[in-house]
Coordinates of C-alpha atoms and ligand atoms in Angstrom, one line a residue:
X1 CA 77.9 97.5 48.5
X2 CA 80.9 94.7 49.3
X3 CA 83.1 96.5 51.9
X4 CA 86.8 95.2 51.7
X5 CA 89.7 96.7 53.6
X6 CA 90.4 99.9 51.7
X7 CA 93.3 101.4 52.3
X8 CA 93.7 104.7 50.7
X9 CA 94.2 106.8 54.0
X10 CA 97.8 105.4 53.3
X11 CA 98.7 108.1 51.0
X12 CA 96.7 110.8 53.2
X13 CA 98.5 110.4 56.3
X14 CA 102.4 109.7 55.8
X15 CA 102.8 110.2 59.0
X16 CA 102.0 108.4 62.2
X17 CA 100.0 110.3 64.1
X18 CA 99.6 110.0 67.9
X19 CA 96.6 110.3 70.2
X20 CA 95.9 113.3 71.6
X21 CA 94.9 115.0 75.1
X22 CA 93.1 112.1 77.5
X23 CA 89.6 113.5 78.4
X24 CA 88.9 111.7 81.8
X25 CA 85.8 110.9 83.8
X26 CA 84.2 109.0 79.7
X27 CA 81.9 107.8 82.9
X28 CA 79.7 110.5 83.2
X29 CA 79.7 112.5 79.8
X30 CA 77.8 112.2 76.9
X31 CA 78.6 109.0 75.4
X32 CA 77.5 106.4 73.0
X33 CA 79.1 102.8 73.4
X34 CA 80.5 101.1 70.3
X35 CA 80.8 98.2 72.6
X36 CA 79.6 95.0 70.6
X37 CA 80.3 92.6 68.1
X38 CA 83.1 93.8 65.5
X39 CA 84.5 91.9 62.7
X40 CA 88.1 90.6 62.4
X41 CA 90.4 89.9 59.9
X42 CA 94.0 87.6 61.5
X43 CA 96.9 88.6 60.3
X44 CA 99.9 87.0 61.3
X45 CA 101.6 88.3 58.5
X46 CA 100.5 91.7 58.5
X47 CA 99.2 92.2 54.7
X48 CA 97.1 94.8 55.4
X49 CA 99.9 96.7 56.7
X50 CA 102.6 96.2 54.7
X51 CA 103.4 95.9 51.3
X52 CA 105.3 92.7 49.8
X53 CA 108.9 95.3 50.1
X54 CA 107.7 95.0 53.8
X55 CA 107.1 98.6 53.5
X56 CA 104.4 100.2 55.5
X57 CA 101.7 101.5 53.1
X58 CA 100.8 104.4 55.2
X59 CA 104.3 105.8 55.1
X60 CA 105.0 105.4 51.8
X61 CA 106.0 108.6 50.4
X62 CA 106.0 108.6 46.2
X63 CA 102.8 107.8 44.8
X64 CA 104.8 105.1 42.4
X65 CA 107.7 103.5 44.5
X66 CA 106.3 100.4 45.0
X67 CA 105.3 97.6 42.3
X68 CA 102.4 97.0 45.2
X69 CA 100.7 100.3 44.9
X70 CA 101.2 99.9 40.7
X71 CA 99.7 96.7 40.4
X72 CA 96.5 98.1 42.7
X73 CA 96.0 101.5 43.6
X74 CA 93.0 103.5 41.3
X75 CA 92.2 106.8 42.6
X76 CA 94.1 107.4 45.1
X77 CA 92.8 104.0 46.7
X78 CA 94.5 100.9 47.4
X79 CA 92.4 98.1 47.6
X80 CA 93.3 94.6 49.1
X81 CA 91.2 92.5 46.9
X82 CA 91.4 89.1 49.3
X83 CA 90.4 90.9 52.4
X84 CA 86.1 91.0 53.4
X85 CA 85.1 92.4 56.4
X86 CA 81.6 91.2 55.6
X87 CA 82.6 88.0 55.3
X88 CA 84.8 87.9 58.3
X89 CA 83.6 86.0 62.1
X90 CA 82.9 88.8 64.9
X91 CA 84.2 89.3 68.1
X92 CA 82.9 90.7 71.2
X93 CA 84.6 94.4 72.0
X94 CA 85.7 94.5 75.1
X95 CA 87.2 91.6 75.8
X96 CA 90.4 89.9 74.8
X97 CA 90.6 87.6 71.6
X98 CA 92.2 84.6 73.1
X99 CA 89.4 83.7 75.8
X100 CA 86.7 84.3 72.9
X101 CA 88.0 81.8 70.5
X102 CA 90.0 78.6 71.2
X103 CA 92.0 79.1 67.8
X104 CA 93.3 82.8 68.8
X105 CA 94.5 81.2 72.5
X106 CA 97.7 80.8 72.4
X107 CA 97.5 83.8 69.1
X108 CA 100.3 87.1 69.4
X109 CA 100.2 89.2 66.5
X110 CA 97.9 91.5 64.5
X111 CA 94.5 91.3 63.7
X112 CA 92.3 94.0 62.0
X113 CA 89.2 95.4 63.7
X114 CA 86.0 96.5 61.7
X115 CA 83.3 98.2 63.2
X116 CA 80.6 100.3 61.0
X117 CA 78.3 103.2 62.3
X118 CA 75.7 105.9 62.1
X119 CA 76.2 109.4 64.0
X120 CA 74.3 112.2 63.9
X121 CA 75.8 115.2 66.2
X122 CA 73.3 116.7 68.0
X123 CA 74.2 119.5 67.1
X124 CA 76.2 121.2 64.4
X125 CA 79.2 123.1 66.5
X126 CA 79.7 119.8 68.8
X127 CA 82.5 117.8 69.0
X128 CA 83.3 114.1 68.6
X129 CA 85.7 112.1 69.9
X130 CA 86.7 108.1 69.4
X131 CA 87.7 106.5 72.9
X132 CA 89.3 103.2 73.7
X133 CA 89.5 102.1 77.4
X134 CA 92.9 100.2 76.4
X135 CA 93.9 97.7 73.4
X136 CA 96.4 95.6 74.0
X137 CA 99.5 96.2 73.1
X138 CA 100.0 98.4 70.1
X139 CA 96.5 100.0 68.2
X140 CA 96.5 102.0 64.9
X141 CA 93.3 103.5 64.2
X142 CA 91.6 104.2 61.0
X143 CA 88.2 106.2 60.5
X144 CA 86.6 106.6 57.0
X145 CA 90.0 106.4 55.1
X146 CA 91.8 108.9 57.5
X147 CA 94.2 107.2 60.0
X148 CA 93.9 108.9 63.4
X149 CA 97.0 107.8 65.1
X150 CA 98.3 104.9 67.2
X151 CA 98.9 104.0 70.6
X152 CA 100.9 102.1 72.2
X153 CA 100.4 100.4 75.9
X154 CA 98.0 97.9 76.5
X155 CA 96.8 98.9 80.0
X156 CA 96.0 102.8 79.6
X157 CA 93.0 104.6 77.6
X158 CA 93.6 107.1 74.8
X159 CA 91.4 109.1 72.1
X160 CA 91.2 111.2 68.7
X161 CA 89.3 113.8 67.5
X162 CA 86.9 112.8 64.6
X163 CA 84.8 115.9 64.6
X164 CA 85.8 116.4 60.6
X165 CA 85.5 112.6 59.8
X166 CA 82.2 111.7 61.3
X167 CA 79.5 110.9 58.6
X168 CA 75.6 110.8 59.7
X169 CA 76.0 106.5 58.1
X170 CA 78.1 104.1 57.2
X171 CA 81.6 105.1 59.1
X172 CA 83.9 102.7 58.5
X173 CA 86.2 102.1 61.7
X174 CA 89.1 100.4 61.4
X175 CA 91.7 99.1 64.1
X176 CA 95.0 97.1 63.9
X177 CA 95.8 95.7 67.0
X178 CA 99.2 94.2 67.6
X179 CA 100.1 92.2 70.6
X180 CA 103.2 91.0 69.4
X181 CA 106.0 91.3 72.7
X182 CA 108.9 93.0 71.9
X183 CA 111.9 93.6 73.7
X184 CA 111.9 97.2 73.8
X185 CA 107.9 97.7 74.9
X186 CA 106.3 98.1 78.5
X187 CA 106.3 95.4 79.4
X188 CA 108.6 93.6 78.1
X189 CA 109.0 89.9 75.9
X190 CA 109.4 88.3 79.5
X191 CA 106.6 88.3 81.7
X192 CA 104.2 86.0 83.9
X193 CA 101.3 86.7 82.7
X194 CA 98.8 85.8 80.3
X195 CA 99.5 88.3 76.8
X196 CA 95.8 88.6 76.4
X197 CA 95.3 90.8 72.9
X198 CA 92.7 92.8 71.3
X199 CA 90.6 95.8 72.2
X200 CA 89.9 94.8 75.8
X201 CA 88.2 97.8 77.6
X202 CA 85.0 100.2 76.6
X203 CA 85.4 101.9 72.8
X204 CA 82.7 105.0 72.8
X205 CA 81.9 108.4 71.2
X206 CA 82.6 111.1 73.4
X207 CA 80.2 113.6 71.9
X208 CA 81.1 117.6 73.7
X209 CA 80.7 121.4 72.8
X210 CA 83.2 122.8 71.5
X211 CA 84.6 123.9 74.4
X212 CA 84.6 121.3 76.7
X213 CA 86.1 120.2 80.6
X214 CA 88.9 117.9 79.2
X215 CA 90.3 117.1 82.4
X216 CA 90.5 118.2 86.3
X217 CA 91.8 117.7 89.5
X218 CA 89.7 117.9 93.0
X219 CA 92.0 116.3 95.7
X220 CA 92.9 117.3 99.2
X221 CA 95.9 119.1 99.3
X222 CA 98.9 117.4 100.1
X223 CA 98.3 117.3 103.8
X224 CA 95.9 119.6 104.4
X225 CA 92.2 117.8 105.4
X226 CA 90.1 121.3 105.0
X227 CA 91.9 122.4 102.0
X228 CA 90.8 121.5 98.4
X229 CA 93.0 121.8 95.6
X230 CA 93.6 121.1 91.9
X231 CA 92.9 122.2 88.4
X232 CA 90.7 122.4 85.5
X233 CA 92.0 122.2 81.8
X234 CA 89.6 123.5 79.1
X235 CA 89.9 122.2 75.5
X236 CA 89.8 124.4 72.7
X237 CA 89.3 128.4 75.0
X238 CA 88.5 131.3 72.6
X239 CA 87.6 133.5 74.4
X240 CA 87.4 134.0 78.8
X241 CA 85.8 131.3 80.0
X242 CA 83.9 131.0 83.8
X243 CA 83.7 127.6 85.1
X244 CA 82.6 126.5 88.7
X245 CA 83.8 123.9 90.8
X246 CA 80.6 122.9 93.3
X247 CA 80.2 120.7 96.3
X248 CA 76.7 121.0 97.3
X249 CA 77.1 118.8 100.1
X250 CA 79.6 120.9 101.3
X251 CA 78.4 124.0 100.2
X252 CA 81.5 125.0 98.2
X253 CA 81.2 126.7 94.9
X254 CA 84.3 128.4 93.4
X255 CA 83.9 130.3 90.5
X256 CA 87.4 130.4 87.7
X257 CA 88.5 132.4 85.3
X258 CA 89.8 130.5 82.4
X259 CA 91.7 132.4 79.3
X260 CA 93.6 129.2 77.7
X261 CA 93.8 125.5 77.1
X262 CA 96.1 125.0 80.2
X263 CA 95.5 124.0 83.8
X264 CA 94.2 126.0 85.8
X265 CA 94.9 126.2 89.4
X266 CA 92.8 126.7 91.9
X267 CA 92.2 126.2 96.5
X268 CA 89.1 125.8 98.4
X269 CA 89.1 126.0 101.9
X270 CA 86.1 123.9 104.3
X271 CA 85.6 122.6 107.6
X272 CA 83.3 120.1 106.9
X273 CA 84.9 117.5 105.2
X274 CA 84.1 114.1 105.9
X275 CA 87.5 112.1 105.0
X276 CA 87.2 109.0 103.0
X277 CA 88.5 105.9 104.7
X278 CA 88.2 102.0 104.3
X279 CA 85.6 102.3 107.6
X280 CA 83.8 104.8 105.5
X281 CA 84.2 105.4 102.0
X282 CA 82.5 109.0 101.6
X283 CA 82.2 110.4 98.1
X284 CA 81.1 113.8 97.2
X285 CA 79.1 115.0 94.2
X286 CA 81.6 117.3 92.5
X287 CA 80.2 119.3 89.6
X288 CA 82.5 121.1 87.1
X289 CA 80.5 123.6 85.0
X290 CA 81.1 126.0 82.2
X291 CA 78.4 127.9 80.3
X292 CA 78.2 124.8 78.2
X293 CA 78.2 121.8 79.7
X294 CA 78.5 120.4 83.9
X295 CA 80.6 117.6 84.5
X296 CA 79.7 115.5 87.4
X297 CA 82.0 113.6 89.6
X298 CA 81.9 111.3 92.6
X299 CA 85.2 111.8 94.8
X300 CA 86.6 110.9 98.1
X301 CA 89.0 113.2 99.6
X302 CA 91.7 111.9 102.2
X303 CA 95.1 112.6 103.0
X304 CA 97.7 110.0 102.6
X305 CA 101.3 110.2 104.3
X306 CA 104.2 108.7 105.9
X307 CA 106.2 109.7 109.3
X308 CA 109.4 107.9 109.5
X309 CA 108.2 104.4 110.0
X310 CA 104.7 104.7 109.6
X311 CA 101.7 104.9 106.8
X312 CA 99.6 107.7 107.7
X313 CA 96.0 107.8 106.6
X314 CA 94.2 110.8 107.5
X315 CA 96.9 111.6 109.7
X316 CA 96.2 108.0 111.4
X317 CA 99.0 105.3 111.3
X318 CA 97.6 101.9 109.2
X319 CA 98.2 98.6 108.2
X320 CA 98.0 97.4 105.0
X321 CA 96.0 94.6 104.8
X322 CA 96.1 93.6 101.1
X323 CA 96.4 91.2 98.4
X324 CA 97.5 91.1 95.2
X325 CA 94.9 91.1 92.4
X326 CA 95.4 90.3 88.5
X327 CA 92.8 91.7 85.8
X328 CA 91.2 88.3 85.1
X329 CA 88.1 86.5 85.9
X330 CA 89.6 83.4 86.6
X331 CA 86.4 81.8 86.3
X332 CA 85.5 82.9 82.8
X333 CA 89.2 83.0 81.7
X334 CA 90.5 86.1 80.3
X335 CA 90.6 89.9 81.0
X336 CA 88.7 91.3 83.8
X337 CA 86.9 94.3 81.9
X338 CA 83.3 95.4 83.4
X339 CA 81.5 96.4 86.7
X340 CA 80.6 93.0 87.3
X341 CA 84.4 91.5 86.9
X342 CA 85.2 94.4 89.5
X343 CA 82.6 93.3 92.1
X344 CA 83.7 89.2 91.8
X345 CA 87.5 90.5 92.7
X346 CA 87.0 92.9 95.6
X347 CA 84.2 91.2 96.7
X348 CA 86.8 88.1 97.4
X349 CA 89.3 91.0 98.5
X350 CA 86.5 92.5 101.4
X351 CA 85.9 88.8 102.6
X352 CA 89.4 88.5 103.0
X353 CA 89.7 91.6 105.4
X354 CA 91.6 93.6 102.9
X355 CA 91.6 97.3 103.4
X356 CA 93.9 97.4 100.3
X357 CA 94.9 95.7 97.2
X358 CA 97.7 96.1 94.9
X359 CA 96.0 95.9 91.5
X360 CA 99.2 94.4 89.3
X361 CA 101.3 94.6 87.3
X362 CA 99.5 97.1 85.0
X363 CA 96.6 100.0 85.0
X364 CA 93.6 97.8 85.6
X365 CA 90.5 99.4 84.3
X366 CA 88.6 102.0 85.5
X367 CA 85.4 99.5 86.7
X368 CA 88.3 98.5 89.3
X369 CA 89.2 101.8 90.9
X370 CA 85.6 103.3 90.9
X371 CA 84.8 100.2 92.7
X372 CA 87.8 100.2 95.2
X373 CA 86.6 104.3 95.9
X374 CA 83.2 102.9 96.5
X375 CA 83.7 99.9 98.7
X376 CA 86.7 101.4 100.4
X377 CA 89.7 99.8 99.3
X378 CA 93.4 101.4 99.2
X379 CA 94.9 100.8 95.7
X380 CA 98.7 100.2 95.3
X381 CA 98.4 101.3 91.1
X382 CA 101.3 100.0 88.9
X383 CA 102.6 100.4 85.7
X384 CA 104.2 97.2 83.5
X385 CA 108.0 98.1 84.1
X386 CA 108.4 94.4 85.0
X387 CA 111.9 92.6 85.3
X388 CA 113.8 93.3 82.3
X389 CA 112.3 96.3 80.1
X390 CA 115.1 97.6 78.0
X391 CA 116.2 100.6 80.3
X392 CA 118.8 102.0 78.4
X393 CA 116.3 102.8 75.3
X394 CA 115.1 106.5 75.5
X395 CA 112.0 105.6 73.8
X396 CA 111.5 102.7 76.1
X397 CA 111.6 105.3 78.9
X398 CA 109.2 107.4 77.2
X399 CA 106.8 104.8 76.3
X400 CA 106.4 104.3 80.1
X401 CA 106.3 107.8 81.3
X402 CA 103.5 107.8 79.0
X403 CA 101.9 105.0 80.3
X404 CA 102.0 106.7 83.7
X405 CA 101.3 110.2 82.6
X406 CA 98.2 107.8 81.1
X407 CA 97.0 106.0 84.4
X408 CA 97.5 109.0 86.6
X409 CA 95.4 111.4 84.2
X410 CA 92.8 108.9 84.1
X411 CA 93.0 108.5 87.9
X412 CA 93.8 111.1 89.8
X413 CA 90.2 111.7 91.4
X414 CA 90.0 108.1 93.1
X415 CA 90.5 108.5 96.7
X416 CA 91.2 104.9 96.7
X417 CA 94.7 105.2 94.8
X418 CA 97.3 105.7 97.5
X419 CA 100.3 104.5 96.0
X420 CA 101.6 104.7 92.6
X421 CA 104.2 102.0 91.4
X422 CA 107.1 102.2 89.3
X423 CA 107.9 98.6 88.6
X424 CA 108.1 95.3 89.6
X425 CA 111.6 93.1 90.3
X426 CA 113.5 95.3 88.3
X427 CA 117.1 94.1 88.4
X428 CA 119.1 97.1 90.1
X429 CA 121.9 98.8 87.9
X430 CA 123.0 102.5 87.4
X431 CA 121.0 102.7 84.4
X432 CA 117.9 101.2 85.7
X433 CA 118.3 103.7 88.4
X434 CA 118.0 107.1 86.3
X435 CA 115.3 105.1 84.3
X436 CA 113.4 104.7 87.4
X437 CA 114.2 108.1 88.7
X438 CA 112.9 110.1 85.7
X439 CA 109.7 108.3 86.3
X440 CA 109.6 109.2 89.9
X441 CA 109.8 112.7 88.9
X442 CA 107.0 112.4 86.4
X443 CA 104.8 111.2 88.9
X444 CA 105.5 113.9 91.7
X445 CA 105.2 116.4 88.9
X446 CA 101.7 115.1 87.8
X447 CA 100.8 114.3 91.5
X448 CA 102.4 115.4 94.5
X449 CA 99.7 114.2 97.2
X450 CA 100.2 110.1 96.8
X451 CA 102.9 107.8 97.7
X452 CA 105.6 106.1 95.3
X453 CA 106.9 102.7 95.7
X454 CA 108.4 100.1 93.6
X455 CA 108.2 96.5 94.1
X456 CA 112.4 95.7 95.0
X457 CA 113.8 92.4 95.7
X458 CA 116.2 91.2 98.9
X459 CA 119.4 89.3 98.6
X460 CA 120.8 87.0 101.6
X461 CA 124.1 87.4 103.0
X462 CA 125.2 85.5 106.1
X463 CA 122.0 84.4 107.1
X464 CA 120.7 87.8 107.2
X465 CA 117.9 89.0 104.9
X466 CA 119.1 92.6 102.9
X467 CA 117.0 95.0 101.4
X468 CA 119.7 97.5 100.3
X469 CA 118.1 98.6 96.9
X470 CA 119.9 102.2 96.0
X471 CA 116.5 103.3 94.5
X472 CA 114.6 102.6 97.6
X473 CA 115.9 106.3 98.7
X474 CA 113.6 107.6 96.4
X475 CA 110.4 105.5 97.1
X476 CA 108.0 107.1 100.0
X477 CA 107.5 103.3 100.8
X478 CA 110.0 100.4 101.1
X479 CA 108.2 97.6 99.4
X480 CA 110.1 94.0 98.4
X481 CA 108.7 90.8 97.1
X482 CA 110.3 87.8 99.4
X483 CA 109.3 84.4 98.5
X484 CA 110.6 82.0 101.4
X485 CA 109.3 79.0 101.2
X486 CA 108.9 78.5 97.8
X487 CA 111.7 79.9 95.9
X488 CA 114.7 78.9 98.7
X489 CA 114.5 79.2 101.9
X490 CA 113.1 77.3 105.0
X491 CA 110.3 77.8 106.3
X492 CA 110.8 76.1 109.8
X493 CA 113.4 78.6 110.4
X494 CA 111.6 81.7 108.9
X495 CA 110.1 82.7 111.8
X496 CA 113.5 83.7 113.2
X497 CA 114.6 85.2 109.9
X498 CA 117.0 88.3 110.9
X499 CA 116.6 91.4 108.5
X500 CA 118.6 94.4 107.4
X501 CA 116.6 97.1 105.8
X502 CA 118.5 100.0 105.4
X503 CA 115.7 103.1 105.1
X504 CA 113.4 104.3 108.2
X505 CA 110.3 104.0 106.1
X506 CA 107.5 102.5 106.2
X507 CA 108.0 98.5 104.7
X508 CA 105.3 96.6 102.4
X509 CA 105.9 93.0 102.0
X510 CA 104.4 93.3 98.2
X511 CA 104.5 89.9 97.4
X512 CA 105.0 86.6 99.1
X513 CA 103.2 83.2 98.3
X514 CA 102.9 79.3 97.0
X515 CA 101.3 77.1 94.7
X516 CA 98.6 74.7 95.7
X517 CA 96.3 72.9 93.4
X518 CA 92.8 73.6 95.0
X519 CA 91.7 70.1 96.6
X520 CA 94.9 68.2 96.5
X521 CA 95.7 67.7 100.0
X522 CA 98.9 66.1 102.1
X523 CA 101.2 66.8 104.4
X524 CA 102.8 70.5 105.2
X525 CA 105.9 69.1 103.5
X526 CA 104.6 68.2 100.1
X527 CA 104.2 71.0 97.3
X528 CA 101.2 71.8 95.5
X529 CA 99.2 70.7 98.4
X530 CA 96.7 73.4 100.2
X531 CA 98.2 72.1 103.6
X532 CA 101.8 73.2 101.9
X533 CA 100.1 76.6 101.1
X534 CA 98.8 77.0 104.5
X535 CA 101.9 76.1 106.3
X536 CA 103.9 78.6 104.1
X537 CA 101.1 81.5 105.2
X538 CA 101.4 80.6 108.6
X539 CA 105.4 80.5 108.9
X540 CA 105.1 83.7 106.4
X541 CA 103.3 85.8 108.3
X542 CA 104.8 84.8 111.8
X543 CA 108.1 85.9 110.1
X544 CA 106.7 89.2 108.3
X545 CA 105.2 90.5 112.1
X546 CA 108.9 90.7 113.1
X547 CA 109.8 92.5 110.2
X548 CA 110.9 96.2 111.1
X549 CA 108.0 99.2 110.3
X550 CA 106.3 96.7 108.7
X551 CA 103.2 98.4 107.8
X552 CA 101.3 96.2 105.1
X553 CA 101.3 93.4 102.5
X554 CA 99.9 92.8 99.2
X555 CA 100.5 88.3 99.1
X556 CA 100.8 87.2 95.8
X557 CA 98.2 86.4 94.4
X558 CA 93.6 86.7 95.0
X559 CA 93.3 83.7 92.5
X560 CA 95.3 81.3 90.1
X561 CA 95.9 83.3 86.8
X562 CA 97.1 82.3 83.9
X563 CA 100.9 82.0 82.7
X564 CA 102.4 80.5 79.4
X565 CA 104.9 79.9 81.7
X566 CA 103.4 77.6 84.2
X567 CA 103.2 74.1 82.4
X568 CA 103.1 71.1 85.2
X569 CA 101.1 69.0 84.1
X570 CA 97.5 68.0 85.8
X571 CA 98.9 70.4 88.5
X572 CA 99.6 74.1 86.5
X573 CA 98.3 73.0 83.2
X574 CA 99.0 76.7 81.9
X575 CA 97.7 78.5 85.6
X576 CA 99.7 80.4 87.9
X577 CA 98.6 78.4 90.9
X578 CA 99.8 80.7 94.3
X579 CA 95.9 81.8 94.0
X580 CA 94.1 82.1 97.4
X581 CA 91.2 80.5 95.5
X582 CA 91.5 78.7 92.3
X583 CA 90.4 79.2 88.9
X584 CA 86.7 77.7 89.8
X585 CA 86.2 80.2 92.3
X586 CA 86.8 78.1 95.4
X587 CA 88.9 78.9 98.3
X588 CA 91.5 77.2 99.4
X589 CA 93.1 76.6 103.0
X590 CA 95.7 79.4 103.0
X591 CA 92.7 82.1 102.5
X592 CA 91.5 81.1 106.2
X593 CA 95.0 81.9 107.2
X594 CA 95.3 85.1 105.8
X595 CA 91.7 85.5 106.8
X596 CA 92.4 85.1 110.2
X597 CA 95.6 86.9 110.1
X598 CA 93.6 90.5 109.1
X599 CA 90.7 90.2 111.9
X600 CA 94.1 90.1 114.4
X601 CA 96.0 93.2 113.0
X602 CA 92.3 94.9 112.5
X603 CA 91.8 94.8 116.1
X604 CA 95.2 95.6 116.8
X605 CA 94.9 98.9 114.7
X606 CA 91.5 99.8 116.1
Ligands
GCB1 C1 106.9 87.7 91.2 C2 106.4 88.4 90.3 C3 104.7 87.8 89.9 C4 105.1 86.3 89.4 C5 105.5 85.8 90.7 C6 105.5 84.1 90.9 O1 107.7 87.8 91.9 O2 106.6 89.7 90.7 O3 104.6 88.6 88.5 O4 104.1 86.0 89.0 O5 106.7 86.2 91.1 O6 104.4 83.7 90.9 O7 106.8 83.6 90.7

């Protein structure tokens, strides 16, 4: 049978549903992948979504209120006869579309995806969920003619229950993904990275028993090295349920009674916990068990706090030897999306001598943070509140809070994550402060064990570098970006720079750096040469070492990354060249400058 883009769902769900309570730890559940080839239709005018009066089909209230409807509907079905998925080409999922087809390289707009699949529940009382690791930027999801809902935000997961819709044969999943940049979005229109569109992360079906473990947290209590605490949240509790949390290696087994679909807290004491650290990234097998299922996770336990100007990991001062990373595999071009990509990026960071990575400027995929857990890399995780988002817009705030909540919910059990970052280089104002304060409150309400920060900026007066952004008061770490020797400032004088930082808190340089085309050589005064970049690193490192309360850094950036803003012919050609590694995977001279510096710092802290 020829399948068309059938839009009969439009009249069944005349409202916008949203995604439902997030299911976590999908890596260790009973799942079936929907990754692979999906048919697609490029729809720049959104003809599949709006009628000719520019009314969204799925929001039409009256059956006969549009000419389109009168002309084309039969039997509550609306067919766009000019569409045919079966005759359409395919894209790989997960992957951005830009790097899969030259014609889509610069495309920003709507693409319709279609996947057909069969699925039989293994047990008639079981439930089925459809899970997306991420789709950039806005996804509208339809299954067998029913609209499941909408998700906004390109870097966090979402899921929908499909138990009552799934059929054993020929399920017809349609997803509209729209990556148009919008002023009120998170991020907004203007960023310095490629706006990769598409279903960029794994898609899976999750089969669960009727009552199941939706979400949980097992972490050390704030400041304690021997009390584990957290919560378990079951879904669809109809009678009292017994939940057992066990960690066999620690001889821990704790039973909770759960009587409602809400987070039930617990505390467990243990004297023998071996703490997670970069030197020894110990992970424990943790089991959450109900009468209906057992879920395993691999979780590390560590404490992270500040004491005046110091960051304390497991009660010992640490220095964050970091690097900033975009979620991109530069050698392939395109979004990083799997374990192999995570290994490429994080192995480079390890080789550089890092114990810490800043995953900029949005939540990276789950492979990255799970790999960081295993490799012993501490992580700064960020949401894309970048530059000039629409701070006075309440919907924008809700959107940011939602993305933050999804990121924290997905990653709360990852020992590697020590810092939640609220924003990057946002212009100070009362409106912006209020926006960020709300995000800090949200973060602390979801997770009081980690540190909160944001990449701020410095300004200069009478030759003194000043950091006095009022939002610093709400941050556990004062982090700021500075580009001495690239966007102004003298490299010769850098080591003698004066600093006035308002807060007695740990200071982290969240960015510094400069561009170089790998293979281009010259003097230290010639921009874009490897020598210039090397000198820039040498001078910046001399300067940074002397900054009061300095506790770490994440220079900008591990590898060259694509940015439409970077157009200088024969040098940039669409790449931001501040990478220490080229887009061919070749290390530039400055890589070794930083590597040597980190060797020295490591010795000082041992
Ligand atoms: C910054 C931004 C980062 C840019 C970088 C640059 O301050 O935070 O996203 O890519 O500068 O290269 O200019």
